[in-house]
Coordinates of C-alpha atoms in Angstrom, one line a residue:
Chain A
G23 CA -10.9 11.9 -13.4
A24 CA -10.8 8.1 -13.8
G25 CA -8.3 7.4 -10.8
V26 CA -8.7 8.0 -6.8
S27 CA -7.9 11.4 -6.2
Q28 CA -6.5 12.7 -2.8
S29 CA -6.2 16.4 -1.6
P30 CA -4.2 18.1 -0.5
R31 CA -1.2 16.4 -2.0
Y32 CA 1.2 18.0 0.6
K33 CA 0.4 19.2 4.1
V34 CA 2.5 20.9 6.4
A35 CA 1.1 21.3 10.2
K36 CA 2.2 22.7 13.1
R37 CA 2.1 20.3 16.2
G38 CA -1.2 20.3 17.7
Q39 CA -3.1 21.2 14.9
D40 CA -6.0 19.5 13.5
V41 CA -5.7 18.3 9.7
A42 CA -8.3 17.0 7.3
L43 CA -7.4 14.7 4.3
R44 CA -9.7 14.0 1.5
C45 CA -10.2 11.0 -0.7
D46 CA -12.5 11.1 -3.9
P47 CA -12.7 7.1 -4.8
I48 CA -13.3 6.1 -8.2
S49 CA -17.0 6.5 -9.1
G50 CA -19.1 3.6 -8.2
H51 CA -16.6 2.0 -5.8
V52 CA -18.1 0.4 -2.9
S53 CA -15.0 -0.2 -0.7
L54 CA -12.6 2.4 0.6
F55 CA -9.3 2.2 2.5
W56 CA -6.8 4.3 4.3
Y57 CA -3.1 3.4 4.6
Q58 CA -0.5 5.3 6.4
Q59 CA 3.2 4.9 4.9
A60 CA 6.0 6.0 7.0
L61 CA 9.2 7.2 5.2
G62 CA 11.0 4.2 3.9
Q63 CA 8.2 1.8 5.1
G64 CA 5.3 -0.3 3.6
P65 CA 1.8 0.9 4.0
E66 CA 0.1 0.3 7.1
F67 CA -3.7 -0.4 7.2
L68 CA -5.8 2.2 9.1
T69 CA -9.5 1.7 8.2
Y70 CA -11.9 0.2 5.8
F71 CA -15.5 1.5 4.5
Q72 CA -18.0 -0.6 2.8
N73 CA -20.1 2.1 1.3
E74 CA -21.0 4.5 4.3
A75 CA -20.4 2.0 6.9
Q76 CA -17.0 1.8 8.6
L77 CA -16.3 -2.2 9.1
D78 CA -12.9 -2.1 10.4
K79 CA -11.0 0.7 12.3
S80 CA -8.4 -1.6 13.9
G81 CA -5.5 0.1 12.4
L82 CA -6.2 3.7 13.7
P83 CA -3.3 4.4 15.9
S84 CA -5.1 6.5 18.5
D85 CA -8.2 8.3 19.4
R86 CA -6.8 11.2 17.6
F87 CA -7.5 9.8 14.4
F88 CA -11.0 9.7 12.9
A89 CA -12.4 8.8 9.5
E90 CA -15.9 9.3 7.8
R91 CA -17.3 8.5 4.6
P92 CA -21.1 9.9 5.3
E93 CA -22.8 9.4 1.8
G94 CA -20.8 6.3 0.7
S95 CA -18.3 8.5 -1.8
V96 CA -15.9 10.9 -0.6
S97 CA -14.1 10.1 2.6
T98 CA -12.2 12.3 5.0
L99 CA -9.4 11.0 7.5
K100 CA -9.2 13.6 10.3
I101 CA -6.2 13.8 12.7
Q102 CA -6.8 15.9 15.8
R103 CA -4.0 17.5 17.9
T104 CA -1.2 16.3 15.3
Q105 CA 2.1 15.1 16.7
Q106 CA 5.4 14.6 14.8
E107 CA 5.0 10.8 14.6
D108 CA 2.0 11.4 12.4
S109 CA 4.1 12.6 9.8
A110 CA 3.5 10.1 7.0
V111 CA 2.0 9.8 3.5
Y112 CA -1.8 8.7 3.8
L113 CA -2.8 6.6 0.9
C114 CA -6.5 5.9 0.0
A115 CA -7.7 3.2 -2.1
S116 CA -10.9 2.0 -3.6
S117 CA -12.2 -1.2 -4.8
L118 CA -15.5 -1.9 -6.9
V119 CA -16.4 -5.1 -4.9
E120 CA -17.2 -5.4 -1.3
G121 CA -13.9 -6.4 0.8
G122 CA -12.1 -6.3 -2.4
V123 CA -8.9 -5.3 -1.1
T124 CA -7.1 -7.3 -3.7
E125 CA -8.4 -5.3 -6.5
A126 CA -7.9 -1.8 -5.0
F127 CA -6.5 1.1 -6.8
F128 CA -4.5 3.5 -4.8
G129 CA -4.4 7.4 -5.0
Q130 CA -1.0 9.4 -5.0
G131 CA -1.4 10.1 -1.4
T132 CA -1.2 12.9 0.9
R133 CA 2.3 13.8 2.4
L134 CA 1.6 15.2 5.9
T135 CA 4.6 16.9 7.6
V136 CA 4.1 17.8 11.2
V137 CA 6.7 20.4 12.5
Chain B
T2 CA 7.9 -6.9 13.6
Q3 CA 6.2 -6.9 10.1
L4 CA 4.2 -9.8 9.1
L5 CA 5.7 -9.9 5.8
E6 CA 9.4 -9.8 5.3
Q7 CA 11.2 -8.4 2.4
S8 CA 14.5 -9.0 1.1
P9 CA 16.8 -7.2 0.4
Q10 CA 15.6 -3.9 1.5
F11 CA 17.9 -2.0 -1.0
L12 CA 19.3 -3.2 -4.3
S13 CA 21.5 -1.3 -6.9
I14 CA 22.4 -3.1 -9.9
Q15 CA 23.7 -2.4 -13.5
E16 CA 21.5 -2.3 -16.5
G17 CA 21.2 -5.8 -17.9
E18 CA 21.5 -7.7 -14.7
N19 CA 19.2 -10.0 -13.3
L20 CA 17.6 -9.9 -9.8
T21 CA 15.3 -11.7 -7.4
V22 CA 13.3 -10.0 -4.5
Y23 CA 12.0 -12.1 -1.9
C24 CA 8.7 -12.1 0.2
N25 CA 8.5 -14.1 3.5
S26 CA 6.1 -15.0 6.2
S27 CA 5.2 -17.7 8.6
S28 CA 1.5 -16.8 8.1
V29 CA -0.6 -18.2 5.3
F30 CA -2.3 -15.8 2.6
S31 CA -5.4 -16.4 0.5
S32 CA -3.6 -14.4 -1.9
L33 CA -0.5 -12.1 -2.6
Q34 CA 0.0 -9.2 -4.6
W35 CA 3.0 -7.2 -5.9
Y36 CA 3.1 -3.5 -6.4
R37 CA 5.4 -0.9 -7.7
Q38 CA 5.6 2.6 -6.2
E39 CA 7.4 5.5 -7.7
P40 CA 8.2 8.8 -5.5
G41 CA 5.3 10.6 -4.9
E42 CA 2.8 8.1 -6.2
G43 CA 0.7 5.5 -4.7
P44 CA 1.4 1.8 -5.3
V45 CA 0.3 0.5 -8.7
L46 CA -0.7 -3.4 -8.8
L47 CA 1.7 -5.4 -10.9
V48 CA 0.2 -9.0 -10.1
T49 CA -1.8 -11.1 -8.0
V50 CA -1.0 -14.7 -7.1
V51 CA -3.6 -17.2 -5.5
T52 CA -2.8 -20.6 -6.0
G53 CA 0.2 -22.2 -4.0
G54 CA 3.0 -22.7 -6.5
E55 CA 1.5 -20.5 -9.0
V56 CA 4.1 -18.8 -11.4
K57 CA 3.1 -15.6 -13.4
K58 CA 5.1 -13.9 -16.0
L59 CA 4.6 -10.2 -17.1
K60 CA 7.2 -9.6 -19.8
R61 CA 10.6 -9.6 -17.9
L62 CA 9.1 -9.9 -14.5
T63 CA 8.4 -13.5 -13.2
F64 CA 6.3 -14.0 -10.2
Q65 CA 6.1 -17.1 -7.8
F66 CA 3.7 -18.1 -4.9
G67 CA 5.0 -20.7 -2.7
D68 CA 3.4 -24.1 -2.4
A69 CA 2.5 -23.3 1.1
R70 CA 1.1 -19.7 0.2
K71 CA 3.7 -18.2 2.9
D72 CA 6.1 -16.8 0.6
S73 CA 6.7 -15.1 -2.9
S74 CA 9.5 -14.0 -5.0
L75 CA 9.7 -11.5 -7.8
H76 CA 12.6 -12.2 -10.3
I77 CA 13.4 -9.5 -13.0
T78 CA 15.2 -10.6 -16.0
A79 CA 17.8 -8.0 -17.9
A80 CA 16.8 -4.9 -15.5
Q81 CA 16.4 -1.6 -17.3
P82 CA 16.6 2.0 -15.7
G83 CA 12.9 2.2 -15.9
D84 CA 12.4 -0.6 -13.5
T85 CA 13.8 1.7 -10.9
G86 CA 11.2 1.8 -7.9
L87 CA 10.0 0.7 -4.5
Y88 CA 8.5 -2.8 -4.9
L89 CA 6.1 -4.1 -2.1
C90 CA 4.6 -7.2 -1.6
A91 CA 1.2 -7.4 0.1
G92 CA -0.8 -10.4 1.3
A93 CA -4.3 -10.8 2.3
P94 CA -4.2 -13.0 5.5
I95 CA -6.0 -16.4 5.4
D96 CA -7.8 -15.3 8.7
N97 CA -8.9 -12.0 7.8
A98 CA -12.2 -11.0 6.3
G99 CA -10.5 -9.7 3.1
N100 CA -10.6 -6.1 4.4
M101 CA -7.0 -5.5 5.0
L102 CA -3.7 -6.0 2.9
T103 CA -0.6 -6.6 5.1
F104 CA 2.3 -5.0 3.2
G105 CA 5.9 -6.0 3.5
G106 CA 8.6 -3.2 4.2
G107 CA 9.7 -2.9 0.5
T108 CA 12.7 -3.3 -1.7
R109 CA 14.0 -0.1 -3.3
L110 CA 15.8 -1.0 -6.5
M111 CA 18.0 1.3 -8.5
V112 CA 19.1 0.4 -12.0
K113 CA 22.0 2.2 -13.3
P114 CA 22.5 2.6 -16.9

């Protein structure tokens, strides 16, 4: 497809379960961003990749959150031992340019519900 | 506390009315964007403003960047039901490497026919 694709669209996890969220950026896009959007809030920055390098992970809320982009294309956000406060929409965005956060295109997001 | 404060948080108006949404901060931004997000979708970029005092128009939408690049406004003329959605402002802090957008809390707009 032409846009940023995220899967799954919806995920229900039992508390304590590990989850993996996938992001397929637009082909050729160098920069990839993950954001967390709680219900009724604006998105909050989690982490940034330039190709396969994770250059900024300052927004990851705890060491239970881990992101990777091993070949500089597809990225996975993994959350270990999920907690109820992890329930949110996780948005992925990609950009053609390095650090091009102002020219980023967002995917539809993955809605994670921890029960 | 969010770096960007949006107001109002909620707005319900009748079709044909005008409205203004505000985005304020004490920080300076190198650029500021406005997005519109519909339920179940990601944010879609409407406009980017870069220069202090800049005004951009997109059909019935008028965007303004404050002179000091700390605030912005979105004005919609003659709102239509299709304008319903969550409006988000987002800025690239001037002291950031450009890797991070800071979002406001959003303004949820409902336009009733």
